[in-house]
Coordinates of N, CA and C in Angstrom, one line a residue:
X7 N 85.7 -31.1 47.0 CA 84.9 -31.2 46.1 C 83.5 -32.1 46.1
X8 N 82.9 -31.9 47.3 CA 81.6 -32.3 47.5 C 80.4 -31.6 46.7
X9 N 80.1 -30.8 46.7 CA 78.9 -30.0 46.2 C 78.5 -30.7 45.0
X10 N 79.1 -30.7 44.0 CA 79.3 -31.5 42.7 C 79.1 -32.9 43.0
X11 N 79.4 -34.0 43.6 CA 78.7 -35.1 43.9 C 77.4 -35.1 44.8
X12 N 77.8 -34.1 45.4 CA 76.1 -34.0 46.7 C 74.7 -33.4 45.4
X13 N 75.4 -32.3 44.6 CA 74.3 -32.1 43.6 C 73.5 -33.0 42.8
X14 N 74.7 -34.2 42.3 CA 74.3 -35.1 41.4 C 73.3 -36.5 42.3
X15 N 73.5 -36.6 43.2 CA 73.5 -37.7 43.8 C 71.3 -36.7 44.2
X16 N 71.6 -35.3 44.8 CA 70.2 -34.9 44.6 C 69.3 -35.1 43.7
X17 N 69.9 -34.4 42.6 CA 69.0 -34.5 41.8 C 68.4 -35.6 41.4
X18 N 69.3 -37.0 41.2 CA 68.9 -38.1 40.8 C 67.7 -38.9 42.0
X19 N 67.9 -38.7 43.4 CA 67.2 -38.7 44.2 C 65.7 -38.0 44.0
X20 N 65.9 -37.0 43.5 CA 64.3 -35.7 43.3 C 63.8 -36.6 42.2
X21 N 64.5 -37.0 41.1 CA 64.1 -37.8 39.5 C 63.4 -38.6 40.4
X22 N 63.7 -39.9 40.9 CA 63.5 -41.1 41.2 C 62.0 -40.9 42.1
X23 N 62.1 -39.9 43.0 CA 61.1 -40.0 43.8 C 59.9 -39.1 43.3
X24 N 59.8 -38.3 42.5 CA 58.9 -38.2 41.2 C 58.4 -38.9 40.5
X25 N 59.2 -39.9 40.1 CA 58.6 -40.8 39.4 C 57.9 -42.2 39.6
X26 N 58.4 -42.1 41.0 CA 57.8 -43.2 41.7 C 56.0 -42.9 42.0
X27 N 56.1 -41.6 42.2 CA 54.8 -41.6 42.1 C 53.4 -41.2 41.3
X28 N 52.2 -41.9 41.9 CA 51.5 -41.6 40.5 C 51.4 -40.7 39.3
X29 N 50.7 -40.5 38.5 CA 50.7 -39.4 37.6 C 50.1 -38.2 38.0
X30 N 49.1 -38.5 38.3 CA 48.2 -37.3 38.8 C 49.5 -36.4 39.9
X31 N 49.8 -37.6 40.6 CA 50.6 -36.7 42.0 C 51.6 -35.8 41.7
X32 N 52.4 -37.3 40.2 CA 53.4 -36.1 40.0 C 53.6 -34.8 39.3
X33 N 52.4 -35.0 38.4 CA 52.0 -33.6 38.0 C 51.7 -32.2 38.9
X34 N 51.3 -32.6 40.1 CA 51.2 -31.8 41.0 C 52.2 -31.3 42.0
X35 N 53.2 -32.5 41.6 CA 54.5 -31.9 42.4 C 55.4 -31.0 41.6
X36 N 55.1 -30.7 40.0 CA 55.9 -30.1 39.3 C 55.1 -28.8 39.2
X37 N 53.7 -28.6 39.4 CA 53.1 -27.6 39.6 C 53.6 -27.0 40.3
X38 N 53.6 -27.3 41.8 CA 53.6 -27.2 43.0 C 54.9 -26.3 43.1
X39 N 56.1 -26.8 42.8 CA 57.5 -26.6 42.9 C 57.9 -26.3 41.9
X40 N 57.2 -26.6 40.3 CA 58.7 -25.6 39.2 C 58.1 -24.3 39.5
X41 N 58.8 -23.5 38.7 CA 58.5 -21.9 38.6 C 57.3 -21.7 37.5
X42 N 56.4 -20.8 38.1 CA 55.5 -20.3 37.2 C 55.9 -19.4 36.3
X43 N 55.5 -19.7 34.8 CA 55.5 -18.9 33.8 C 54.6 -17.4 33.6
X44 N 54.9 -16.8 32.9 CA 54.3 -15.9 32.8 C 55.1 -14.5 33.3
X45 N 55.0 -13.3 32.8 CA 55.4 -12.1 33.1 C 54.8 -11.4 34.8
X46 N 53.9 -11.9 34.8 CA 52.6 -11.3 36.0 C 53.4 -12.8 37.1
X47 N 53.4 -13.4 36.8 CA 54.3 -14.8 38.3 C 55.1 -14.3 38.4
X48 N 56.7 -14.0 38.0 CA 57.8 -13.7 37.7 C 57.7 -12.7 38.9
X49 N 56.9 -11.5 38.5 CA 57.3 -9.7 39.2 C 56.5 -10.2 40.4
X50 N 55.8 -10.5 40.3 CA 54.3 -9.9 41.2 C 54.9 -10.6 43.1
X51 N 53.9 -10.2 43.8 CA 54.3 -11.1 45.0 C 56.0 -11.0 45.5
X52 N 56.2 -10.0 45.6 CA 57.2 -10.2 46.0 C 57.5 -10.1 47.0
X53 N 57.1 -10.4 48.3 CA 56.9 -10.6 49.7 C 56.7 -11.7 49.6
X54 N 56.5 -12.3 48.9 CA 55.7 -13.8 49.3 C 56.9 -15.2 48.8
X55 N 57.6 -15.2 50.4 CA 58.8 -16.5 49.7 C 58.5 -17.3 49.4
X56 N 57.4 -18.2 48.8 CA 57.2 -19.4 48.5 C 57.0 -19.3 47.0
X57 N 56.6 -17.8 46.7 CA 57.3 -17.4 44.8 C 58.3 -17.6 44.7
X58 N 59.3 -17.2 45.1 CA 60.6 -17.0 44.8 C 61.3 -18.6 45.1
X59 N 61.3 -19.3 46.5 CA 61.2 -20.3 46.6 C 61.2 -21.4 45.2
X60 N 60.3 -21.6 44.3 CA 59.8 -21.6 43.1 C 61.3 -22.0 42.3
X61 N 62.0 -20.7 42.2 CA 63.2 -20.6 41.2 C 64.2 -21.3 41.4
X62 N 63.9 -21.7 42.9 CA 65.5 -22.5 43.6 C 64.8 -24.0 42.8
X63 N 63.6 -24.0 43.9 CA 62.9 -26.3 43.9 C 63.0 -26.9 42.5
X64 N 62.5 -25.6 41.6 CA 62.4 -26.1 40.2 C 63.8 -26.5 39.8
X65 N 64.4 -26.3 40.0 CA 66.4 -26.6 39.5 C 66.4 -28.6 39.8
X66 N 65.4 -29.1 40.7 CA 65.9 -30.2 41.3 C 64.7 -31.4 40.7
X67 N 63.7 -30.6 39.8 CA 62.6 -31.2 39.0 C 63.2 -31.5 37.9
X68 N 62.9 -32.9 37.6 CA 63.1 -33.4 35.5 C 61.9 -33.5 35.0
X69 N 61.4 -34.1 33.7 CA 60.5 -34.0 33.4 C 60.9 -35.9 32.7
X70 N 62.1 -36.3 32.6 CA 62.1 -37.4 31.9 C 64.1 -37.7 31.8
X71 N 64.6 -39.0 31.9 CA 65.6 -39.4 31.7 C 66.8 -38.8 31.2
X72 N 66.1 -38.5 29.9 CA 67.1 -37.9 29.0 C 67.3 -36.2 29.5
X73 N 66.1 -35.8 29.7 CA 66.5 -34.1 30.7 C 67.3 -34.4 31.6
X74 N 67.5 -35.3 32.4 CA 68.3 -35.3 33.7 C 69.5 -35.5 33.3
X75 N 69.8 -36.9 32.6 CA 71.1 -37.2 32.3 C 72.1 -36.2 31.1
X76 N 71.4 -35.5 30.4 CA 72.1 -34.7 30.0 C 72.6 -33.5 30.8
X77 N 71.9 -33.4 32.2 CA 72.1 -31.9 33.0 C 73.8 -32.7 33.5
X78 N 73.4 -33.5 33.6 CA 74.3 -34.9 34.9 C 75.5 -34.8 34.1
X79 N 75.7 -34.6 33.1 CA 77.2 -34.9 32.5 C 77.6 -33.8 32.3
X80 N 77.0 -32.5 32.3 CA 77.8 -31.5 31.8 C 78.2 -30.4 33.6
X81 N 77.1 -30.9 34.0 CA 77.6 -30.8 35.6 C 79.0 -31.5 36.1
X82 N 79.2 -32.7 35.7 CA 80.4 -33.4 36.3 C 81.7 -32.8 35.5
X83 N 81.7 -32.6 33.8 CA 82.5 -32.1 33.5 C 82.9 -30.9 34.1
X84 N 81.8 -30.0 34.0 CA 82.3 -28.4 34.4 C 82.6 -28.0 35.6
X85 N 81.9 -29.1 36.7 CA 80.8 -28.6 37.7 C 83.0 -29.0 38.7
X86 N 83.7 -30.0 38.8 CA 84.2 -30.6 39.5 C 85.6 -29.4 39.6
X87 N 85.7 -29.1 38.3 CA 87.4 -28.4 37.8 C 87.5 -26.5 38.6
X88 N 85.4 -26.5 38.5 CA 84.9 -25.0 38.8 C 85.1 -25.1 40.3
X89 N 84.6 -26.2 40.6 CA 84.2 -26.2 41.8 C 85.7 -26.5 43.4
X90 N 86.7 -26.9 42.2 CA 88.0 -26.7 42.7 C 89.0 -25.5 42.9
X91 N 88.6 -24.2 42.1 CA 89.4 -23.2 42.2 C 88.0 -22.3 42.8
X92 N 86.7 -22.3 42.6 CA 85.6 -21.7 43.9 C 85.5 -22.2 44.7
X93 N 86.3 -22.9 45.2 CA 85.6 -23.5 46.7 C 84.1 -23.7 46.9
X94 N 84.0 -25.0 47.6 CA 82.9 -25.6 47.7 C 81.7 -24.4 47.4
X95 N 81.6 -23.9 48.9 CA 80.4 -22.5 49.0 C 80.5 -22.1 48.0
X96 N 81.1 -21.6 47.2 CA 81.2 -20.1 46.3 C 80.3 -21.0 45.2
X97 N 81.1 -22.0 44.9 CA 80.2 -23.1 43.3 C 79.0 -23.6 43.8
X98 N 78.4 -23.8 44.9 CA 77.3 -23.8 45.3 C 76.4 -22.7 45.1
X99 N 77.1 -21.5 45.3 CA 76.3 -20.3 45.2 C 76.1 -19.9 43.6
X100 N 77.2 -20.4 43.2 CA 76.8 -20.0 41.5 C 75.5 -21.5 40.7
X101 N 75.7 -22.6 41.7 CA 74.8 -23.7 41.0 C 73.2 -22.4 41.2
X102 N 73.1 -22.3 42.5 CA 71.8 -22.3 43.3 C 71.4 -20.9 42.6
X103 N 72.4 -19.6 43.2 CA 71.8 -18.6 42.3 C 71.6 -17.9 40.8
X104 N 72.7 -18.9 40.1 CA 72.7 -18.6 39.1 C 71.2 -19.1 38.4
X105 N 71.2 -20.5 38.7 CA 69.8 -21.3 38.6 C 68.4 -20.8 38.4
X106 N 68.6 -19.8 39.9 CA 67.3 -19.1 40.3 C 67.5 -17.6 39.1
X107 N 68.4 -17.1 39.0 CA 68.1 -16.7 37.8 C 67.8 -16.8 36.5
X108 N 68.5 -17.4 36.1 CA 68.3 -18.5 34.8 C 66.3 -18.7 35.0
X109 N 65.8 -19.6 35.9 CA 64.7 -19.4 36.0 C 63.9 -18.6 36.3
X110 N 64.3 -17.6 36.6 CA 63.5 -16.3 36.6 C 63.3 -15.9 35.3
X111 N 64.5 -15.8 34.6 CA 64.5 -15.3 33.3 C 63.7 -16.0 32.3
X112 N 63.6 -17.2 32.4 CA 62.8 -18.2 31.7 C 61.2 -18.3 31.9
X113 N 60.6 -18.0 33.4 CA 59.5 -18.2 33.4 C 58.9 -16.8 33.0
X114 N 59.9 -15.5 32.9 CA 59.2 -14.3 32.5 C 58.7 -14.2 31.0
X115 N 59.8 -15.0 30.4 CA 59.7 -15.0 28.9 C 58.4 -16.6 28.5
X116 N 57.7 -17.1 29.0 CA 57.1 -17.8 28.6 C 55.9 -18.3 29.1
X117 N 54.6 -18.6 28.5 CA 53.3 -17.9 28.8 C 53.4 -18.5 30.3
X118 N 51.9 -17.7 30.9 CA 51.8 -18.5 32.0 C 50.8 -19.3 32.5
X119 N 50.5 -20.3 31.2 CA 50.2 -22.0 31.8 C 51.3 -22.7 31.8
X120 N 52.5 -22.2 31.9 CA 53.8 -23.0 32.2 C 54.1 -23.4 33.1
X121 N 55.1 -24.2 33.0 CA 55.9 -24.4 34.3 C 57.4 -24.7 34.0
X122 N 58.4 -24.0 34.4 CA 59.6 -24.5 34.4 C 60.6 -25.1 35.1
X123 N 61.1 -26.0 35.1 CA 61.5 -26.9 35.6 C 63.3 -27.4 35.0
X124 N 63.8 -27.8 36.1 CA 65.2 -28.3 35.3 C 66.1 -27.6 35.6
X125 N 67.4 -28.4 36.1 CA 68.4 -27.5 36.1 C 69.9 -27.4 35.0
X126 N 68.8 -27.2 33.8 CA 69.6 -26.9 32.7 C 70.2 -25.1 33.1
X127 N 69.5 -24.1 33.2 CA 69.9 -23.0 33.6 C 70.9 -23.4 34.7
X128 N 71.1 -23.6 35.7 CA 72.0 -23.7 36.6 C 73.4 -24.4 36.3
X129 N 73.3 -25.8 35.4 CA 74.2 -26.3 34.7 C 75.3 -24.8 33.6
X130 N 74.1 -24.1 32.9 CA 74.8 -23.0 32.1 C 75.5 -21.8 33.0
X131 N 74.6 -21.9 34.2 CA 76.0 -20.9 34.8 C 77.3 -21.5 35.5
X132 N 77.4 -23.3 35.9 CA 78.6 -23.6 36.0 C 79.3 -23.4 34.5
X133 N 78.7 -23.7 33.4 CA 80.0 -23.9 31.9 C 80.3 -22.6 32.0
X134 N 79.1 -21.2 32.7 CA 80.2 -19.9 32.5 C 81.1 -19.4 33.5
X135 N 80.7 -20.4 34.6 CA 81.9 -20.0 35.3 C 83.1 -20.3 35.4
X136 N 82.7 -22.4 34.8 CA 84.3 -22.6 34.0 C 84.9 -21.9 33.1
X137 N 84.4 -21.2 32.2 CA 85.2 -20.7 30.7 C 85.5 -19.3 31.3
X138 N 85.1 -19.2 32.7 CA 85.0 -17.5 33.3 C 86.8 -17.8 34.0
X139 N 86.6 -19.1 34.7 CA 88.3 -19.9 35.4 C 88.5 -20.1 34.3
X140 N 88.3 -20.9 33.2 CA 89.6 -21.3 32.1 C 89.5 -21.1 31.0
X141 N 89.8 -19.7 30.4 CA 89.5 -19.0 29.4 C 90.2 -19.5 28.4
X142 N 91.5 -20.0 28.5 CA 92.7 -20.6 27.6 C 92.4 -22.1 27.3
X143 N 91.4 -22.5 27.9 CA 91.4 -24.6 28.3 C 91.2 -24.7 26.8
X144 N 91.4 -25.7 26.3 CA 91.0 -26.1 24.9 C 90.0 -27.8 25.4
X145 N 89.0 -27.7 24.5 CA 88.2 -29.0 24.6 C 88.3 -30.1 23.6
X146 N 88.3 -31.3 23.9 CA 88.5 -32.1 22.9 C 87.5 -32.5 22.1
X147 N 87.0 -32.8 20.5 CA 86.0 -32.8 20.3 C 86.1 -34.1 19.1
X148 N 85.0 -34.8 18.8 CA 85.6 -35.5 18.0 C 84.5 -35.2 16.6
X149 N 85.1 -35.0 15.3 CA 84.5 -34.3 13.7 C 84.8 -35.1 13.0
X150 N 83.7 -35.1 12.3 CA 83.4 -36.2 10.9 C 84.2 -35.2 9.7
X151 N 85.4 -35.9 9.2 CA 86.4 -35.5 8.3 C 86.3 -36.7 7.0
X152 N 85.8 -36.6 6.0 CA 85.4 -37.2 5.0 C 85.0 -38.6 5.9
X153 N 85.6 -40.2 5.6 CA 85.1 -41.2 5.9 C 85.6 -41.6 7.0
X154 N 86.2 -40.4 8.2 CA 86.9 -40.8 9.2 C 86.2 -39.6 10.0
X155 N 86.6 -40.2 11.4 CA 86.6 -39.4 12.7 C 87.4 -39.0 13.2
X156 N 87.7 -37.9 13.2 CA 89.2 -36.8 14.0 C 88.9 -36.3 15.0
X157 N 89.7 -36.5 16.2 CA 89.7 -35.8 17.3 C 90.6 -34.8 17.5
X158 N 90.2 -33.8 17.8 CA 90.9 -32.1 17.7 C 90.5 -32.1 18.7
X159 N 91.1 -30.9 19.5 CA 91.2 -29.9 20.7 C 90.8 -28.6 20.2
X160 N 89.9 -28.3 20.5 CA 90.0 -26.9 20.1 C 89.6 -25.8 21.0
X161 N 89.9 -24.3 21.2 CA 90.0 -23.5 22.2 C 88.3 -23.3 22.4
X162 N 88.0 -24.1 24.1 CA 87.1 -23.7 24.9 C 86.3 -22.9 24.6
X163 N 87.0 -21.6 24.0 CA 85.8 -20.3 24.3 C 85.3 -20.2 23.2
X164 N 86.1 -20.6 22.0 CA 85.1 -20.5 20.7 C 84.3 -21.6 20.9
X165 N 84.0 -22.8 21.2 CA 83.4 -24.0 21.2 C 82.0 -23.6 22.4
X166 N 82.4 -23.1 23.0 CA 81.2 -22.9 24.3 C 80.7 -21.3 23.9
X167 N 81.5 -20.2 22.9 CA 81.1 -19.1 22.3 C 79.8 -20.0 21.6
X168 N 80.2 -20.5 20.6 CA 79.4 -21.4 19.6 C 78.1 -22.1 20.3
X169 N 77.9 -22.2 21.7 CA 76.8 -23.1 22.0 C 75.9 -21.8 22.6
X170 N 76.6 -20.8 22.8 CA 76.0 -19.3 23.6 C 75.5 -18.8 22.4
X171 N 75.7 -18.7 21.4 CA 75.0 -18.1 19.9 C 74.0 -18.9 19.5
X172 N 74.0 -20.3 19.8 CA 73.0 -21.0 19.4 C 71.3 -21.2 20.0
X173 N 72.5 -20.5 21.4 CA 71.4 -20.2 22.4 C 70.7 -19.2 22.4
X174 N 71.2 -17.8 21.8 CA 70.7 -17.1 21.7 C 69.5 -16.9 20.4
X175 N 69.9 -17.8 19.7 CA 69.1 -18.0 18.3 C 68.1 -18.7 18.9
X176 N 67.9 -20.0 19.4 CA 67.2 -20.6 19.9 C 65.7 -19.5 20.3
X177 N 66.7 -18.6 21.2 CA 66.0 -18.0 22.0 C 64.8 -17.0 21.5
X178 N 65.7 -16.8 20.5 CA 64.8 -15.6 19.9 C 63.6 -16.5 18.8
X179 N 64.5 -17.5 18.0 CA 63.2 -18.4 16.9 C 61.9 -18.4 18.0
X180 N 62.2 -19.1 19.7 CA 60.8 -19.1 20.5 C 60.5 -20.8 20.3
X181 N 59.7 -21.2 20.5 CA 59.1 -22.3 21.0 C 59.1 -23.5 19.6
X182 N 59.7 -23.0 18.4 CA 59.5 -23.9 17.3 C 60.5 -25.3 17.8
X183 N 61.3 -25.0 18.5 CA 62.4 -26.2 18.9 C 62.3 -26.8 20.2
X184 N 60.9 -26.9 20.6 CA 60.9 -27.5 21.6 C 60.2 -26.6 23.1
X185 N 60.1 -27.3 24.2 CA 59.9 -26.6 25.3 C 60.9 -26.5 26.0
X186 N 62.5 -26.5 25.7 CA 63.7 -25.9 26.3 C 63.3 -24.9 27.0
X187 N 64.1 -24.1 27.5 CA 64.0 -23.0 28.0 C 65.1 -21.9 27.8
X188 N 65.5 -22.1 26.6 CA 66.9 -21.6 25.9 C 67.1 -20.1 26.2
X189 N 66.0 -19.2 27.0 CA 66.1 -18.0 27.7 C 67.2 -18.3 29.2
X190 N 66.8 -19.7 29.9 CA 67.4 -19.7 30.8 C 68.6 -20.4 30.9
X191 N 68.9 -20.7 29.3 CA 70.5 -21.1 29.4 C 71.6 -19.8 29.3
X192 N 70.6 -19.0 28.5 CA 71.6 -17.4 28.4 C 72.0 -17.0 29.4
X193 N 70.6 -16.7 30.5 CA 71.1 -16.1 31.8 C 71.5 -16.7 32.5
X194 N 71.6 -18.0 32.6 CA 72.4 -18.8 33.9 C 74.1 -18.8 33.1
X195 N 74.2 -18.7 32.2 CA 75.3 -18.8 31.3 C 76.1 -17.5 31.6
X196 N 75.5 -16.2 31.8 CA 75.7 -14.7 31.6 C 76.0 -14.8 33.2
X197 N 75.2 -15.2 34.2 CA 74.9 -15.0 35.7 C 76.1 -16.0 36.1
X198 N 76.9 -17.0 35.6 CA 77.8 -17.7 36.5 C 78.9 -17.1 36.4
X199 N 78.8 -16.4 34.8 CA 80.1 -15.9 34.4 C 80.8 -14.8 35.3
X200 N 79.4 -13.7 35.2 CA 79.8 -13.0 36.2 C 80.2 -13.2 37.7
X201 N 79.9 -13.9 38.5 CA 79.7 -14.3 39.3 C 81.4 -15.4 39.8
X202 N 81.6 -16.1 38.6 CA 83.3 -16.2 38.4 C 84.1 -15.3 38.8
X203 N 84.0 -14.3 37.8 CA 84.7 -13.5 37.7 C 84.7 -12.2 38.9
X204 N 84.0 -12.3 39.6 CA 84.0 -11.2 40.8 C 84.7 -12.1 42.4
X205 N 84.4 -13.7 41.9 CA 85.4 -14.2 43.0 C 86.9 -14.5 42.9
X206 N 87.5 -13.3 41.8 CA 88.9 -14.0 41.2 C 89.6 -13.7 42.5
X207 N 89.3 -12.7 43.1 CA 89.9 -11.8 44.0 C 90.6 -12.8 45.8
X208 N 89.2 -13.6 45.4 CA 88.7 -14.6 46.6 C 89.6 -16.0 46.3
X209 N 89.8 -15.8 45.0 CA 90.2 -17.1 44.7 C 91.6 -17.2 44.9
X210 N 92.3 -16.2 44.5 CA 93.3 -15.8 44.4 C 94.1 -16.0 45.4
X211 N 93.3 -15.0 47.0 CA 94.1 -15.2 48.3 C 93.3 -16.9 49.0
X212 N 93.0 -17.6 48.4 CA 92.2 -19.0 49.2 C 94.2 -19.7 48.8
X213 N 94.0 -19.6 47.0 CA 95.7 -20.4 46.4 C 96.7 -19.7 47.2
X214 N 96.7 -18.5 47.7 CA 98.1 -18.2 48.4 C 98.1 -18.8 49.7
X215 N 97.1 -18.6 50.2 CA 97.0 -19.3 52.1 C 97.1 -20.8 51.7
X216 N 96.8 -21.8 50.7 CA 97.1 -23.2 50.8 C 98.2 -23.3 49.6
X217 N 99.0 -22.4 49.4 CA 100.9 -22.7 48.7 C 101.5 -21.7 50.2
X218 N 101.0 -21.4 51.4 CA 101.5 -21.0 52.6 C 102.3 -19.5 52.5
X219 N 101.5 -18.5 51.5 CA 102.1 -17.7 50.8 C 101.1 -16.7 52.0

């Protein structure tokens, strides 16, 4: 499971590098490597590799520490078990391809003067893949019950399902909740889930091979 920690290192290194630049240079990097917003930017120039490369490079750019750390926490929680079952290369494909699909969806849904950055769409793809691989898993949750906090285990499908519903709601509401690309979360989640489901046959073959069957 080398992809997850490697991605964590790369995301941190990219953030430290961009933050070390003067403000004008840092803004130029975000503009040059982030995914361009606007329907025209997203669908035009199919033959221009640089246009499509932005959907991947944008995954490694973040605006602030909170943006980065939130993605890193969920990447570590859901990435390590997903990579264990999918295998490192398939997991990397989920992160990159799912993230690129998420950024594309976000780019065509925001105004043309905005730039989409961040790994949240890719992390959503990882969460979608994890739920497809572990549909019966349970997650620990701390709930406020009266004057006390109670730790309970709830079905993952319920908790993540509520998260998805919130993403859909926020995507429908639009910019009232800030600059977070909710559409990217929904698209990434769906892409990751589909990719994991399509990999079930390969996962089963790899597990039988590991067990010596």
